[in-house]
mmCIF file of C-alpha atoms in Angstrom:
data_model
loop_
_atom_site.group_PDB
_atom_site.id
_atom_site.type_symbol
_atom_site.label_atom_id
_atom_site.label_comp_id
_atom_site.label_asym_id
_atom_site.label_seq_id
_atom_site.Cartn_x
_atom_site.Cartn_y
_atom_site.Cartn_z
ATOM 1 C CA UNK A 125 105.823 147.355 -77.695
ATOM 2 C CA UNK A 126 109.307 145.973 -77.176
ATOM 3 C CA UNK A 127 110.779 142.873 -78.825
ATOM 4 C CA UNK A 128 109.811 140.503 -76.009
ATOM 5 C CA UNK A 129 106.217 141.747 -75.973
ATOM 6 C CA UNK A 130 105.986 141.409 -79.745
ATOM 7 C CA UNK A 131 107.213 137.820 -79.728
ATOM 8 C CA UNK A 132 104.804 136.881 -76.957
ATOM 9 C CA UNK A 133 101.889 138.472 -78.806
ATOM 10 C CA UNK A 134 102.779 136.569 -81.987
ATOM 11 C CA UNK A 135 102.993 133.312 -80.047
ATOM 12 C CA UNK A 136 99.564 133.929 -78.537
ATOM 13 C CA UNK A 137 98.139 134.535 -82.012
ATOM 14 C CA UNK A 138 99.172 131.011 -82.948
ATOM 15 C CA UNK A 139 96.623 129.702 -80.428
ATOM 16 C CA UNK A 140 93.733 131.746 -81.818
ATOM 17 C CA UNK A 141 91.347 129.659 -83.970
ATOM 18 C CA UNK A 142 90.941 130.806 -87.567
ATOM 19 C CA UNK A 143 87.300 129.778 -87.765
ATOM 20 C CA UNK A 144 87.754 127.836 -91.032
ATOM 21 C CA UNK A 145 85.020 125.508 -92.178
ATOM 22 C CA UNK A 146 85.663 122.200 -93.901
ATOM 23 C CA UNK A 147 84.544 122.287 -97.538
ATOM 24 C CA UNK A 148 82.683 119.521 -99.350
ATOM 25 C CA UNK A 149 85.914 118.698 -101.203
ATOM 26 C CA UNK A 150 88.306 118.363 -98.286
ATOM 27 C CA UNK A 151 91.227 117.093 -100.366
ATOM 28 C CA UNK A 152 91.041 120.028 -102.773
ATOM 29 C CA UNK A 153 90.862 122.423 -99.836
ATOM 30 C CA UNK A 154 93.992 120.932 -98.248
ATOM 31 C CA UNK A 155 95.870 121.043 -101.571
ATOM 32 C CA UNK A 156 94.932 124.704 -101.994
ATOM 33 C CA UNK A 157 96.244 125.503 -98.506
ATOM 34 C CA UNK A 158 99.488 123.597 -99.092
ATOM 35 C CA UNK A 159 100.134 125.494 -102.323
ATOM 36 C CA UNK A 160 98.972 128.858 -100.996
ATOM 37 C CA UNK A 161 100.866 131.770 -102.529
ATOM 38 C CA UNK A 162 100.707 133.437 -99.134
ATOM 39 C CA UNK A 163 103.452 131.046 -98.017
ATOM 40 C CA UNK A 164 104.913 129.571 -101.181
ATOM 41 C CA UNK A 165 107.807 131.720 -102.388
ATOM 42 C CA UNK A 166 108.276 130.143 -105.833
ATOM 43 C CA UNK A 167 106.052 128.602 -108.467
ATOM 44 C CA UNK A 168 105.156 124.914 -108.348
ATOM 45 C CA UNK A 169 105.493 122.874 -111.526
ATOM 46 C CA UNK A 170 102.791 120.501 -112.722
ATOM 47 C CA UNK A 171 104.623 117.427 -111.448
ATOM 48 C CA UNK A 172 104.860 118.894 -107.951
ATOM 49 C CA UNK A 173 101.208 119.953 -107.951
ATOM 50 C CA UNK A 174 100.141 116.453 -108.976
ATOM 51 C CA UNK A 175 102.378 114.922 -106.305
ATOM 52 C CA UNK A 176 100.810 117.140 -103.640
ATOM 53 C CA UNK A 177 97.346 116.032 -104.781
ATOM 54 C CA UNK A 178 98.392 112.378 -104.724
ATOM 55 C CA UNK A 179 99.911 112.597 -101.235
ATOM 56 C CA UNK A 180 96.879 114.408 -99.850
ATOM 57 C CA UNK A 181 94.601 111.727 -101.305
ATOM 58 C CA UNK A 182 96.848 108.988 -99.886
ATOM 59 C CA UNK A 183 96.785 110.513 -96.395
ATOM 60 C CA UNK A 184 93.116 111.534 -96.288
ATOM 61 C CA UNK A 185 91.916 108.176 -97.602
ATOM 62 C CA UNK A 186 93.820 106.514 -94.735
ATOM 63 C CA UNK A 187 92.861 109.131 -92.159
ATOM 64 C CA UNK A 188 96.506 109.876 -91.343
ATOM 65 C CA UNK A 189 98.376 113.174 -90.870
ATOM 66 C CA UNK A 190 99.587 115.095 -93.908
ATOM 67 C CA UNK A 191 103.331 114.546 -93.917
ATOM 68 C CA UNK A 192 105.584 117.485 -94.797
ATOM 69 C CA UNK A 193 109.298 116.698 -94.770
ATOM 70 C CA UNK A 194 111.616 119.706 -94.567
ATOM 71 C CA UNK A 195 115.267 119.266 -95.576
ATOM 72 C CA UNK A 196 118.079 121.127 -93.825
ATOM 73 C CA UNK A 197 121.440 120.951 -92.121
ATOM 74 C CA UNK A 198 121.795 120.089 -88.443
ATOM 75 C CA UNK A 199 124.101 122.963 -87.592
ATOM 76 C CA UNK A 200 124.253 126.653 -86.834
ATOM 77 C CA UNK A 201 126.736 128.401 -89.086
ATOM 78 C CA UNK A 202 130.105 128.580 -87.348
ATOM 79 C CA UNK A 203 130.493 132.240 -88.317
ATOM 80 C CA UNK A 204 127.597 133.264 -86.070
ATOM 81 C CA UNK A 205 128.106 134.146 -82.416
ATOM 82 C CA UNK A 206 125.215 131.889 -81.384
ATOM 83 C CA UNK A 207 126.845 128.760 -82.842
ATOM 84 C CA UNK A 208 126.595 125.880 -82.208
ATOM 85 C CA UNK A 209 123.090 126.368 -80.771
ATOM 86 C CA UNK A 210 119.948 127.760 -82.374
ATOM 87 C CA UNK A 211 118.947 131.400 -82.180
ATOM 88 C CA UNK A 212 115.806 133.401 -82.904
ATOM 89 C CA UNK A 213 115.966 132.449 -86.592
ATOM 90 C CA UNK A 214 114.791 128.929 -85.732
ATOM 91 C CA UNK A 215 112.017 130.235 -83.492
ATOM 92 C CA UNK A 216 110.684 132.642 -86.101
ATOM 93 C CA UNK A 217 110.820 130.008 -88.837
ATOM 94 C CA UNK A 218 109.003 127.433 -86.722
ATOM 95 C CA UNK A 219 106.342 130.016 -85.933
ATOM 96 C CA UNK A 220 106.013 130.709 -89.656
ATOM 97 C CA UNK A 221 105.638 127.015 -90.520
ATOM 98 C CA UNK A 222 103.057 126.702 -87.750
ATOM 99 C CA UNK A 223 101.033 129.460 -89.380
ATOM 100 C CA UNK A 224 101.384 127.655 -92.709
ATOM 101 C CA UNK A 225 99.863 124.376 -91.528
ATOM 102 C CA UNK A 226 97.484 125.752 -88.904
ATOM 103 C CA UNK A 227 94.528 126.031 -91.334
ATOM 104 C CA UNK A 228 94.986 122.389 -92.341
ATOM 105 C CA UNK A 229 95.046 121.299 -88.724
ATOM 106 C CA UNK A 230 91.810 123.202 -88.167
ATOM 107 C CA UNK A 231 89.848 121.453 -90.928
ATOM 108 C CA UNK A 232 91.496 118.018 -90.901
ATOM 109 C CA UNK A 233 91.362 116.095 -87.626
ATOM 110 C CA UNK A 234 94.465 113.876 -88.156
ATOM 111 C CA UNK A 235 96.419 117.100 -88.634
ATOM 112 C CA UNK A 236 99.949 117.529 -89.938
ATOM 113 C CA UNK A 237 103.267 115.842 -89.295
ATOM 114 C CA UNK A 238 106.040 118.380 -90.025
ATOM 115 C CA UNK A 239 109.257 116.370 -90.081
ATOM 116 C CA UNK A 240 112.693 117.992 -90.265
ATOM 117 C CA UNK A 241 115.055 115.593 -92.071
ATOM 118 C CA UNK A 242 118.450 116.950 -91.050
ATOM 119 C CA UNK A 243 121.974 116.313 -92.330
ATOM 120 C CA UNK A 244 124.215 115.430 -89.401
ATOM 121 C CA UNK A 245 127.149 113.066 -90.017
ATOM 122 C CA UNK A 246 128.020 114.589 -93.373
ATOM 123 C CA UNK A 247 128.411 118.017 -91.738
ATOM 124 C CA UNK A 248 131.326 116.652 -89.732
ATOM 125 C CA UNK A 249 133.059 115.460 -92.889
ATOM 126 C CA UNK A 250 132.171 118.199 -95.327
ATOM 127 C CA UNK A 251 132.090 121.338 -93.183
ATOM 128 C CA UNK A 252 134.489 120.327 -90.375
ATOM 129 C CA UNK A 253 132.030 120.596 -87.493
ATOM 130 C CA UNK A 254 132.642 118.605 -84.321
ATOM 131 C CA UNK A 255 130.062 115.953 -83.354
ATOM 132 C CA UNK A 256 129.459 117.892 -80.143
ATOM 133 C CA UNK A 257 128.465 120.968 -82.138
ATOM 134 C CA UNK A 258 125.920 119.036 -84.179
ATOM 135 C CA UNK A 259 124.543 117.404 -81.043
ATOM 136 C CA UNK A 260 124.231 120.812 -79.368
ATOM 137 C CA UNK A 261 122.355 122.200 -82.361
ATOM 138 C CA UNK A 262 119.855 119.339 -82.496
ATOM 139 C CA UNK A 263 119.311 119.444 -78.729
ATOM 140 C CA UNK A 264 118.662 123.195 -78.706
ATOM 141 C CA UNK A 265 116.459 122.905 -81.815
ATOM 142 C CA UNK A 266 114.376 120.234 -80.101
ATOM 143 C CA UNK A 267 114.010 122.554 -77.104
ATOM 144 C CA UNK A 268 112.460 125.235 -79.343
ATOM 145 C CA UNK A 269 110.078 122.679 -80.869
ATOM 146 C CA UNK A 270 109.075 121.532 -77.385
ATOM 147 C CA UNK A 271 108.537 125.125 -76.259
ATOM 148 C CA UNK A 272 106.257 125.887 -79.202
ATOM 149 C CA UNK A 273 103.923 122.950 -78.525
ATOM 150 C CA UNK A 274 101.975 125.032 -76.034
ATOM 151 C CA UNK A 275 101.065 127.481 -78.815
ATOM 152 C CA UNK A 276 100.423 125.023 -81.647
ATOM 153 C CA UNK A 277 97.362 123.015 -82.666
ATOM 154 C CA UNK A 278 97.199 119.753 -80.728
ATOM 155 C CA UNK A 279 97.148 117.806 -84.008
ATOM 156 C CA UNK A 280 100.394 119.314 -85.285
ATOM 157 C CA UNK A 281 103.459 117.189 -84.671
ATOM 158 C CA UNK A 282 106.957 118.519 -85.366
ATOM 159 C CA UNK A 283 109.886 116.110 -85.276
ATOM 160 C CA UNK A 284 113.609 116.064 -86.008
ATOM 161 C CA UNK A 285 114.868 113.038 -87.946
ATOM 162 C CA UNK A 286 118.646 112.926 -88.470
ATOM 163 C CA UNK A 287 119.773 111.367 -91.743
ATOM 164 C CA UNK A 288 122.046 109.160 -89.629
ATOM 165 C CA UNK A 289 118.947 107.375 -88.299
ATOM 166 C CA UNK A 290 118.386 105.900 -91.767
ATOM 167 C CA UNK A 291 121.625 103.895 -91.466
ATOM 168 C CA UNK A 292 122.338 100.873 -89.268
ATOM 169 C CA UNK A 293 125.657 102.273 -88.106
ATOM 170 C CA UNK A 294 128.319 104.889 -88.777
ATOM 171 C CA UNK A 295 130.396 102.189 -90.449
ATOM 172 C CA UNK A 296 127.570 101.502 -92.904
ATOM 173 C CA UNK A 297 127.264 105.216 -93.640
ATOM 174 C CA UNK A 298 131.001 105.664 -94.169
ATOM 175 C CA UNK A 299 131.203 102.606 -96.425
ATOM 176 C CA UNK A 300 128.288 103.703 -98.589
ATOM 177 C CA UNK A 301 129.660 107.228 -98.806
ATOM 178 C CA UNK A 302 133.071 105.934 -99.906
ATOM 179 C CA UNK A 303 131.445 103.732 -102.563
ATOM 180 C CA UNK A 304 129.318 106.597 -103.813
ATOM 181 C CA UNK A 305 132.315 108.941 -103.869
ATOM 182 C CA UNK A 306 134.263 106.453 -106.005
ATOM 183 C CA UNK A 307 131.453 106.581 -108.562
ATOM 184 C CA UNK A 308 131.031 110.362 -108.516
ATOM 185 C CA UNK A 309 133.148 112.335 -110.994
ATOM 186 C CA UNK A 310 134.947 115.501 -110.019
ATOM 187 C CA UNK A 311 133.002 118.522 -111.292
ATOM 188 C CA UNK A 312 134.754 120.223 -114.182
ATOM 189 C CA UNK A 313 133.779 123.667 -112.932
ATOM 190 C CA UNK A 314 131.753 125.348 -110.218
ATOM 191 C CA UNK A 315 129.491 128.328 -110.726
ATOM 192 C CA UNK A 316 129.621 131.418 -108.529
ATOM 193 C CA UNK A 317 126.692 130.226 -106.395
ATOM 194 C CA UNK A 318 128.385 126.893 -105.638
ATOM 195 C CA UNK A 319 131.623 128.635 -104.690
ATOM 196 C CA UNK A 320 129.839 131.141 -102.456
ATOM 197 C CA UNK A 321 127.903 128.366 -100.683
ATOM 198 C CA UNK A 322 131.039 126.332 -100.008
ATOM 199 C CA UNK A 323 133.019 129.315 -98.760
ATOM 200 C CA UNK A 324 130.160 130.377 -96.475
ATOM 201 C CA UNK A 325 129.498 127.010 -94.858
ATOM 202 C CA UNK A 326 132.860 125.282 -94.657
ATOM 203 C CA UNK A 327 135.153 125.948 -91.722
ATOM 204 C CA UNK A 328 138.439 125.060 -93.478
ATOM 205 C CA UNK A 329 140.756 122.645 -91.751
ATOM 206 C CA UNK A 330 144.421 123.580 -91.484
ATOM 207 C CA UNK A 331 146.001 123.441 -94.928
ATOM 208 C CA UNK A 332 142.731 122.589 -96.677
ATOM 209 C CA UNK A 333 142.775 125.735 -98.798
ATOM 210 C CA UNK A 334 146.280 124.950 -99.997
ATOM 211 C CA UNK A 335 144.716 122.415 -102.356
ATOM 212 C CA UNK A 336 143.625 124.299 -105.509
ATOM 213 C CA UNK A 337 140.761 121.804 -105.950
ATOM 214 C CA UNK A 338 139.446 121.959 -102.386
ATOM 215 C CA UNK A 339 136.094 123.411 -103.456
ATOM 216 C CA UNK A 340 135.623 120.905 -106.286
ATOM 217 C CA UNK A 341 136.394 118.021 -103.928
ATOM 218 C CA UNK A 342 133.739 119.226 -101.507
ATOM 219 C CA UNK A 343 131.211 119.602 -104.318
ATOM 220 C CA UNK A 344 131.965 116.039 -105.379
ATOM 221 C CA UNK A 345 131.565 114.858 -101.779
ATOM 222 C CA UNK A 346 128.191 116.574 -101.497
ATOM 223 C CA UNK A 347 126.929 114.923 -104.696
ATOM 224 C CA UNK A 348 128.089 111.522 -103.472
ATOM 225 C CA UNK A 349 126.314 112.122 -100.172
ATOM 226 C CA UNK A 350 123.063 113.216 -101.801
ATOM 227 C CA UNK A 351 123.064 109.966 -103.762
ATOM 228 C CA UNK A 352 123.208 107.797 -100.646
ATOM 229 C CA UNK A 353 120.797 110.073 -98.791
ATOM 230 C CA UNK A 354 118.298 109.632 -101.596
ATOM 231 C CA UNK A 355 118.958 105.911 -101.529
ATOM 232 C CA UNK A 356 117.711 105.629 -97.944
ATOM 233 C CA UNK A 357 114.145 105.731 -99.239
ATOM 234 C CA UNK A 358 113.169 108.024 -96.391
ATOM 235 C CA UNK A 359 112.116 111.114 -98.315
ATOM 236 C CA UNK A 360 112.450 110.929 -102.106
ATOM 237 C CA UNK A 361 109.682 109.565 -104.312
ATOM 238 C CA UNK A 362 107.391 108.733 -101.413
ATOM 239 C CA UNK A 363 103.657 108.517 -102.016
ATOM 240 C CA UNK A 364 103.002 109.632 -98.443
ATOM 241 C CA UNK A 365 105.367 112.607 -98.131
ATOM 242 C CA UNK A 366 105.576 116.136 -99.516
ATOM 243 C CA UNK A 367 109.052 117.658 -99.512
ATOM 244 C CA UNK A 368 109.529 121.272 -98.440
ATOM 245 C CA UNK A 369 112.538 123.564 -98.376
ATOM 246 C CA UNK A 370 113.332 127.239 -97.958
ATOM 247 C CA UNK A 371 114.352 127.692 -101.614
ATOM 248 C CA UNK A 372 113.765 125.842 -104.896
ATOM 249 C CA UNK A 373 115.833 122.717 -105.474
ATOM 250 C CA UNK A 374 117.000 121.799 -109.004
ATOM 251 C CA UNK A 375 114.636 118.826 -109.070
ATOM 252 C CA UNK A 376 111.610 121.083 -108.601
ATOM 253 C CA UNK A 377 110.251 118.484 -106.191
ATOM 254 C CA UNK A 378 109.760 120.686 -103.128
ATOM 255 C CA UNK A 379 107.329 123.349 -101.996
ATOM 256 C CA UNK A 380 109.592 126.372 -101.494
ATOM 257 C CA UNK A 381 108.332 128.013 -98.321
ATOM 258 C CA UNK A 382 111.080 130.447 -97.445
ATOM 259 C CA UNK A 383 111.813 130.813 -93.746
ATOM 260 C CA UNK A 384 109.623 133.763 -92.746
ATOM 261 C CA UNK A 385 107.009 135.868 -94.494
ATOM 262 C CA UNK A 386 109.687 138.002 -96.140
ATOM 263 C CA UNK A 387 112.804 135.830 -96.191
ATOM 264 C CA UNK A 388 114.203 132.772 -97.965
ATOM 265 C CA UNK A 389 117.476 132.805 -96.025
ATOM 266 C CA UNK A 390 118.141 129.368 -94.522
ATOM 267 C CA UNK A 391 117.514 129.731 -90.804
ATOM 268 C CA UNK A 392 120.495 127.560 -89.828
ATOM 269 C CA UNK A 393 122.977 129.841 -91.579
ATOM 270 C CA UNK A 394 121.289 133.228 -91.209
#
């Protein structure tokens, strides 16, 4: 079996029913599937477990889809030949997330809404990507989502929601970012992980590295951005949404799914 045949066979498997039966305690069954160790790469703390239970109850009691909101950047790492468009990493990850929610779709008629909440405008400012590159990434990512629909449960909806859509205009975004930046202190020091992340993702502008504090300034910018992103009310602290990510976040508020069965590498950079 060559690579093309393998991919096609895995896509066809996505269409095969699992034959799951709905239990008497549907909510508990959905919670168990959401927290399945088969897909979850890291432990879930008690607060996260309770939040998952609360969201499932909220959605089931209203007969609405279980909302999973995945956080990531709207770009393909500039170091990769495929940039600025997606590559097979996105396809394999989307297939993996389909497998993750497929059992829920089979036992719960309203299904699942898997929403990708993607950073777009900030990538221009922080990582020096052109708007056209971000647009190309989102467009090609949407094409993969559209392609996969033929292999997914009918009650699974995958969407891309740019963070920019939570703001009235670019001017509003820029103003709020500037205000947040003014209230965000410069980090006194960065650990090795922070430095490695910055140096991997950022495509330095001419002369940017001449500033000895260029990394610290970017770390400060990111913290200021996260504050206004959280302030949109779109994803944090919602009673109707469960946050997911490839790796654990410091807040412990996300289900850490990885990106494939054996990887936690972020699909947009690896």
